[in-house]
Amino acid sequence: MKVQLNGNEVELADGAAVAQAVASLGVGALTPGVAVAVAGEVVPRAQWTSRRLSDGETVEVVHAVQGG
Amino acid sequence: MPSRGDSDTATERWRLGDREWGSRLIVGTGGFRSLEQMERALAASGTEIVTVALRRVDPLAQGSVTELIDRLGLFVLPNTAGCYTARDAVRTAKLAREAFRTDWIKLEVIGDDRTLLPDAPELLLAAEELAADGFTVLPYTTDDPVVARRLEETGCAAVMPLGSPIGSGSGIRNPYNFRIIVEQAGVPVICDAGIGTASDATVAMELGCDGVLLASAVSRAADPVLMAGAMRRAVEAGYAARRAGRIPRRLHAQASSPEEGLAELDG
């Protein structure tokens, strides 16, 4: 299946969870200061392995950058 | 009233949200040329609270802002910069809460990309929803006293009127509105945006602001570390001057030397 990950289309195994998607960005369960939204809704870190993605879903993975 | 020495006023603590702070200067982390320069400037500013923005993770990016802020022991205040609707701002605030384990949010809802002025109706909607959800909401707002009052009524922990547009360095364009906002506010008032140099920060504090939030004035100065120290002293000076009670402005002179006892020298 394909999902939109931070604006890029990526191919993931069917039934992949949020954890697999964020891993492709180098983000793991212990990476501090990261948050994930799927289809605009926050997915708490504790649910990264249980929240399965569907084909075409939008995943946003954000962290802190310099900003006023 | 007992006299207070300068060092006393400089270190007097204040309350914002559910915490006490020493510094009245909040520094945005945007615009620094390097993390190393940012670290030295933040240290020189004496700030305890720094703002950050939330953006997509870039696997190729070098260095971590979060790591640096943790190392300096500073409090992270995430912002919703770049949001143009209440919906986006609320979602960003919730992402920030998840990322940083904080319910503090510097709420920005921009209405126009040229002026970066706040969109007051959207801002009020977002503030209301976030305050009801338990956030400590610090809204960047116009210098409109009515909007400031409405924000306070939604449960915001402070109101943060802009002195002039973000990054414009134009100081406080409407000091009269600031006086009215300060006079009526039951929450801290923080001057957010428009500070260009140290005297602007002092004016904000003399007008009665409880604090100053700035970024570009330091980060884009020719020497950010030097300017950061200047801003620390400027905020302290303005706060002390406000409490000291300035003399009234007069049209004509008022002699400071006695008029009695003048020697007769024309004979």
Short mmCIF file of C-alpha atoms in Angstrom, two decimals:
data_model
loop_
_atom_site.label_atom_id
_atom_site.label_comp_id
_atom_site.label_asym_id
_atom_site.label_seq_id
_atom_site.Cartn_x
_atom_site.Cartn_y
_atom_site.Cartn_z
CA MET A 1 0.00 0.00 0.00
CA LYS A 2 1.00 3.61 -0.41
CA VAL A 3 0.78 6.34 2.22
CA GLN A 4 1.66 10.03 2.15
CA LEU A 5 4.52 10.41 4.62
CA ASN A 6 5.55 14.03 5.26
CA GLY A 7 4.41 14.92 1.79
CA ASN A 8 6.11 12.02 0.01
CA GLU A 9 4.41 8.90 -1.31
CA VAL A 10 5.99 5.83 0.27
CA GLU A 11 5.34 2.15 -0.17
CA LEU A 12 4.65 0.14 2.98
CA ALA A 13 3.65 -3.46 3.57
CA ASP A 14 -0.10 -3.95 3.82
CA GLY A 15 -1.19 -3.61 7.42
CA ALA A 16 1.91 -1.64 8.42
CA ALA A 17 1.60 0.40 11.58
CA VAL A 18 2.64 3.98 12.36
CA ALA A 19 5.90 2.64 13.84
CA GLN A 20 7.00 1.27 10.45
CA ALA A 21 6.24 4.56 8.73
CA VAL A 22 8.18 6.70 11.20
CA ALA A 23 11.10 4.24 11.21
CA SER A 24 11.73 5.09 7.55
CA LEU A 25 12.46 8.66 8.76
CA GLY A 26 14.90 7.42 11.36
CA VAL A 27 12.42 7.93 14.20
CA GLY A 28 12.14 5.21 16.83
CA ALA A 29 10.10 4.65 19.95
CA LEU A 30 12.76 6.41 22.03
CA THR A 31 13.40 9.42 19.77
CA PRO A 32 12.50 12.42 21.95
CA GLY A 33 10.45 15.42 20.85
CA VAL A 34 8.57 13.82 17.98
CA ALA A 35 4.82 13.69 17.37
CA VAL A 36 2.74 11.94 14.72
CA ALA A 37 -0.61 12.76 13.17
CA VAL A 38 -2.51 10.40 10.89
CA ALA A 39 -5.28 11.98 8.85
CA GLY A 40 -4.89 15.09 11.00
CA GLU A 41 -5.35 13.35 14.35
CA VAL A 42 -2.55 12.89 16.87
CA VAL A 43 -1.48 9.29 17.39
CA PRO A 44 0.08 9.02 20.87
CA ARG A 45 3.45 7.31 21.00
CA ALA A 46 1.97 4.39 22.94
CA GLN A 47 -0.19 3.58 19.91
CA TRP A 48 2.52 3.75 17.24
CA THR A 49 2.75 -0.05 17.05
CA SER A 50 -0.98 -0.72 17.26
CA ARG A 51 -2.35 1.98 14.92
CA ARG A 52 -2.45 0.35 11.48
CA LEU A 53 -2.36 2.49 8.38
CA SER A 54 -4.65 2.23 5.39
CA ASP A 55 -3.83 2.79 1.76
CA GLY A 56 -3.74 6.51 0.93
CA GLU A 57 -3.61 7.80 4.49
CA THR A 58 -1.64 10.91 5.32
CA VAL A 59 1.06 10.63 7.99
CA GLU A 60 2.76 13.71 9.38
CA VAL A 61 5.83 13.32 11.61
CA VAL A 62 7.01 16.53 13.24
CA HIS A 63 9.65 17.72 15.67
CA ALA A 64 11.01 20.98 17.04
CA VAL A 65 12.86 23.36 14.77
CA GLN A 66 14.14 26.85 15.42
CA GLY A 67 11.25 29.27 15.40
CA GLY A 68 9.99 32.45 16.99
CA MET B 1 6.82 51.64 50.46
CA PRO B 2 10.32 50.38 51.13
CA SER B 3 12.94 51.29 48.59
CA ARG B 4 14.09 48.41 46.44
CA GLY B 5 17.59 48.19 45.10
CA ASP B 6 18.14 47.57 41.44
CA SER B 7 19.27 44.03 42.07
CA ASP B 8 16.03 43.31 43.95
CA THR B 9 13.77 44.35 41.08
CA ALA B 10 15.94 42.53 38.59
CA THR B 11 15.51 39.25 40.41
CA GLU B 12 11.92 39.62 41.58
CA ARG B 13 10.01 36.55 40.48
CA TRP B 14 6.73 36.60 38.58
CA ARG B 15 3.99 34.17 37.75
CA LEU B 16 3.04 32.97 34.28
CA GLY B 17 0.73 30.00 33.95
CA ASP B 18 1.17 27.77 36.96
CA ARG B 19 4.88 28.51 37.35
CA GLU B 20 7.19 31.15 38.76
CA TRP B 21 9.94 32.69 36.69
CA GLY B 22 12.96 34.90 37.30
CA SER B 23 13.58 36.30 33.82
CA ARG B 24 10.94 38.42 32.11
CA LEU B 25 12.49 37.89 28.70
CA ILE B 26 11.22 35.08 26.46
CA VAL B 27 13.37 34.36 23.43
CA GLY B 28 12.33 32.80 20.14
CA THR B 29 14.87 30.44 18.63
CA GLY B 30 14.20 31.39 15.00
CA GLY B 31 16.73 33.14 12.78
CA PHE B 32 20.05 32.22 14.41
CA ARG B 33 22.86 31.48 11.99
CA SER B 34 23.97 28.39 13.90
CA LEU B 35 23.05 26.34 16.96
CA GLU B 36 26.35 27.32 18.56
CA GLN B 37 25.53 31.01 18.20
CA MET B 38 22.02 30.40 19.49
CA GLU B 39 23.37 28.65 22.57
CA ARG B 40 25.65 31.56 23.48
CA ALA B 41 22.92 34.14 22.84
CA LEU B 42 20.36 32.27 24.95
CA ALA B 43 22.84 32.09 27.80
CA ALA B 44 23.60 35.83 27.52
CA SER B 45 19.88 36.70 27.47
CA GLY B 46 19.27 35.06 30.84
CA THR B 47 15.98 33.71 29.47
CA GLU B 48 14.24 30.70 31.00
CA ILE B 49 11.61 30.16 28.30
CA VAL B 50 12.31 29.64 24.60
CA THR B 51 9.92 29.13 21.73
CA VAL B 52 10.25 26.51 19.02
CA ALA B 53 8.23 25.70 15.92
CA LEU B 54 6.97 22.28 14.82
CA ARG B 55 7.94 21.10 11.37
CA ARG B 56 8.27 17.84 9.46
CA VAL B 57 11.13 15.58 10.52
CA ASP B 58 13.96 15.81 8.02
CA PRO B 59 16.17 12.71 8.27
CA LEU B 60 19.08 14.68 6.78
CA ALA B 61 18.95 17.62 9.21
CA GLN B 62 22.01 18.24 11.36
CA GLY B 63 21.86 19.06 15.09
CA SER B 64 18.87 19.09 17.38
CA VAL B 65 17.23 22.18 18.85
CA THR B 66 15.52 20.03 21.47
CA GLU B 67 18.82 18.58 22.65
CA LEU B 68 20.37 22.04 22.99
CA ILE B 69 17.40 23.43 24.92
CA ASP B 70 17.43 20.42 27.26
CA ARG B 71 21.14 20.84 27.85
CA LEU B 72 20.64 24.50 28.80
CA GLY B 73 17.78 23.53 31.13
CA LEU B 74 15.31 25.87 29.44
CA PHE B 75 11.54 25.55 29.27
CA VAL B 76 10.20 24.79 25.79
CA LEU B 77 7.27 26.86 24.59
CA PRO B 78 6.08 25.43 21.25
CA ASN B 79 4.30 27.77 18.86
CA THR B 80 1.70 27.33 16.15
CA ALA B 81 3.56 29.53 13.66
CA GLY B 82 2.43 29.02 10.10
CA CYS B 83 -1.18 28.24 11.02
CA TYR B 84 -3.88 30.24 9.25
CA THR B 85 -6.98 28.62 10.74
CA ALA B 86 -8.18 27.76 14.23
CA ARG B 87 -8.40 24.12 13.14
CA ASP B 88 -4.74 23.95 12.08
CA ALA B 89 -3.60 25.79 15.20
CA VAL B 90 -5.52 23.43 17.50
CA ARG B 91 -4.08 20.38 15.70
CA THR B 92 -0.58 21.82 15.90
CA ALA B 93 -1.01 22.53 19.61
CA LYS B 94 -2.06 18.92 20.19
CA LEU B 95 0.97 17.66 18.25
CA ALA B 96 3.17 19.93 20.37
CA ARG B 97 1.62 18.57 23.55
CA GLU B 98 2.43 15.06 22.39
CA ALA B 99 5.97 15.92 21.25
CA PHE B 100 7.06 17.93 24.28
CA ARG B 101 4.79 16.68 27.05
CA THR B 102 3.71 20.24 27.72
CA ASP B 103 0.29 21.85 27.65
CA TRP B 104 1.83 25.28 27.12
CA ILE B 105 1.31 26.76 23.68
CA LYS B 106 2.23 30.05 22.07
CA LEU B 107 -0.87 30.41 19.95
CA GLU B 108 -0.42 32.11 16.59
CA VAL B 109 -3.15 32.20 13.98
CA ILE B 110 -2.01 34.34 11.09
CA GLY B 111 -4.47 36.17 8.88
CA ASP B 112 -2.22 37.55 6.17
CA ASP B 113 1.15 36.42 4.86
CA ARG B 114 2.46 39.90 4.09
CA THR B 115 1.84 41.50 7.47
CA LEU B 116 1.72 38.27 9.52
CA LEU B 117 -0.95 39.97 11.59
CA PRO B 118 -3.18 37.71 13.70
CA ASP B 119 -6.63 36.67 12.51
CA ALA B 120 -8.63 37.71 15.57
CA PRO B 121 -11.81 35.64 15.01
CA GLU B 122 -9.83 32.45 14.31
CA LEU B 123 -7.49 33.21 17.21
CA LEU B 124 -10.42 33.51 19.62
CA LEU B 125 -11.92 30.23 18.38
CA ALA B 126 -8.61 28.40 18.83
CA ALA B 127 -7.94 29.99 22.22
CA GLU B 128 -11.35 28.98 23.51
CA GLU B 129 -10.98 25.38 22.39
CA LEU B 130 -7.43 24.98 23.69
CA ALA B 131 -8.11 26.66 27.04
CA ALA B 132 -11.13 24.38 27.52
CA ASP B 133 -8.88 21.41 26.71
CA GLY B 134 -6.52 22.34 29.54
CA PHE B 135 -3.81 24.13 27.58
CA THR B 136 -1.87 27.06 29.02
CA VAL B 137 -2.60 29.37 26.12
CA LEU B 138 -0.31 32.32 25.38
CA PRO B 139 -1.88 34.07 22.39
CA TYR B 140 -0.03 36.33 19.96
CA THR B 141 -2.61 39.01 19.29
CA THR B 142 -3.19 42.43 17.83
CA ASP B 143 -2.82 45.42 20.15
CA ASP B 144 -6.61 45.71 20.31
CA PRO B 145 -7.76 46.03 23.94
CA VAL B 146 -11.14 44.45 23.17
CA VAL B 147 -9.58 41.37 21.57
CA ALA B 148 -7.18 41.15 24.52
CA ARG B 149 -10.10 41.19 26.93
CA ARG B 150 -11.96 38.55 24.94
CA LEU B 151 -8.86 36.32 24.94
CA GLU B 152 -8.57 36.66 28.69
CA GLU B 153 -12.24 35.71 29.02
CA THR B 154 -11.62 32.48 27.08
CA GLY B 155 -9.14 31.44 29.77
CA CYS B 156 -5.79 32.40 28.25
CA ALA B 157 -2.90 32.49 30.74
CA ALA B 158 -1.59 35.76 29.27
CA VAL B 159 -2.21 38.14 26.41
CA MET B 160 0.64 38.87 24.02
CA PRO B 161 -0.04 41.94 21.90
CA LEU B 162 2.31 42.74 19.06
CA GLY B 163 4.28 45.98 19.22
CA SER B 164 4.53 45.98 15.42
CA PRO B 165 4.59 43.22 12.78
CA ILE B 166 6.79 40.16 13.31
CA GLY B 167 10.38 40.82 12.29
CA SER B 168 9.69 44.47 11.44
CA GLY B 169 11.83 45.80 14.29
CA SER B 170 9.58 48.84 14.46
CA GLY B 171 9.03 48.87 18.21
CA ILE B 172 5.70 49.68 19.80
CA ARG B 173 3.59 51.54 17.28
CA ASN B 174 0.63 52.16 19.57
CA PRO B 175 1.78 52.67 23.15
CA TYR B 176 -1.67 54.01 24.08
CA ASN B 177 -3.29 50.67 23.28
CA PHE B 178 -0.62 48.91 25.32
CA ARG B 179 -1.45 51.12 28.29
CA ILE B 180 -5.13 50.27 28.00
CA ILE B 181 -4.42 46.54 27.64
CA VAL B 182 -2.14 46.60 30.69
CA GLU B 183 -4.63 48.64 32.73
CA GLN B 184 -7.51 46.23 32.15
CA ALA B 185 -5.67 42.88 32.11
CA GLY B 186 -6.04 40.37 34.91
CA VAL B 187 -3.39 38.11 33.36
CA PRO B 188 0.22 38.90 32.44
CA VAL B 189 0.74 41.05 29.35
CA ILE B 190 3.73 40.14 27.20
CA CYS B 191 4.87 42.29 24.31
CA ASP B 192 5.26 39.82 21.46
CA ALA B 193 6.80 40.91 18.15
CA GLY B 194 8.16 44.15 16.78
CA ILE B 195 11.09 44.67 19.13
CA GLY B 196 14.04 46.03 17.14
CA THR B 197 16.53 47.11 19.74
CA ALA B 198 17.06 47.37 23.49
CA SER B 199 15.13 50.64 23.96
CA ASP B 200 12.00 49.05 22.44
CA ALA B 201 12.10 46.34 25.10
CA THR B 202 12.56 48.95 27.81
CA VAL B 203 9.57 50.94 26.52
CA ALA B 204 7.42 47.78 26.59
CA MET B 205 8.29 47.22 30.23
CA GLU B 206 7.85 50.91 31.12
CA LEU B 207 4.36 50.72 29.63
CA GLY B 208 3.61 48.03 32.18
CA CYS B 209 4.16 44.80 30.31
CA ASP B 210 5.06 41.85 32.51
CA GLY B 211 7.47 40.48 29.96
CA VAL B 212 8.86 40.71 26.44
CA LEU B 213 9.03 38.00 23.79
CA LEU B 214 11.45 38.56 20.93
CA ALA B 215 13.42 36.59 18.38
CA SER B 216 14.68 38.45 15.31
CA ALA B 217 15.96 41.45 17.30
CA VAL B 218 18.56 39.12 18.80
CA SER B 219 18.97 36.34 16.25
CA ARG B 220 19.34 38.66 13.25
CA ALA B 221 21.43 41.33 15.00
CA ALA B 222 24.97 41.72 13.68
CA ASP B 223 26.19 40.39 17.04
CA PRO B 224 23.39 38.28 18.55
CA VAL B 225 25.26 37.46 21.76
CA LEU B 226 25.93 41.13 22.50
CA MET B 227 22.32 42.05 21.69
CA ALA B 228 21.02 39.23 23.92
CA GLY B 229 22.84 40.75 26.90
CA ALA B 230 21.54 44.20 25.97
CA MET B 231 17.97 42.85 25.90
CA ARG B 232 18.36 41.25 29.31
CA ARG B 233 19.42 44.56 30.84
CA ALA B 234 16.83 46.51 28.84
CA VAL B 235 13.97 44.42 30.20
CA GLU B 236 15.33 44.71 33.73
CA ALA B 237 15.79 48.49 33.36
CA GLY B 238 12.28 49.00 32.00
CA TYR B 239 10.76 46.91 34.76
CA ALA B 240 12.67 48.82 37.45
CA ALA B 241 11.76 52.19 35.90
CA ARG B 242 8.08 51.26 35.77
CA ARG B 243 8.09 50.40 39.46
CA ALA B 244 10.20 53.42 40.37
CA GLY B 245 7.52 55.78 39.01
CA ARG B 246 8.64 58.23 36.36
CA ILE B 247 8.21 61.99 36.64
CA PRO B 248 5.36 63.55 34.64
CA ARG B 249 6.08 65.03 31.25
CA ARG B 250 5.91 68.86 31.29
CA LEU B 251 5.90 71.42 28.54
CA HIS B 252 8.14 73.83 30.44
CA ALA B 253 11.17 73.41 32.63
CA GLN B 254 11.10 72.79 36.36
CA ALA B 255 14.36 73.80 38.03
CA SER B 256 16.06 71.14 40.07
CA SER B 257 18.25 73.65 41.98
CA PRO B 258 16.64 75.88 44.68
CA GLU B 259 15.63 79.40 43.64
CA GLU B 260 16.11 80.80 47.17
CA GLY B 261 19.50 81.86 48.43
CA LEU B 262 20.90 82.93 45.09
CA ALA B 263 23.93 85.24 45.53
CA GLU B 264 23.51 88.89 44.42
CA LEU B 265 26.22 89.26 41.79
CA ASP B 266 25.12 92.18 39.57
CA GLY B 267 26.34 95.03 41.87
#
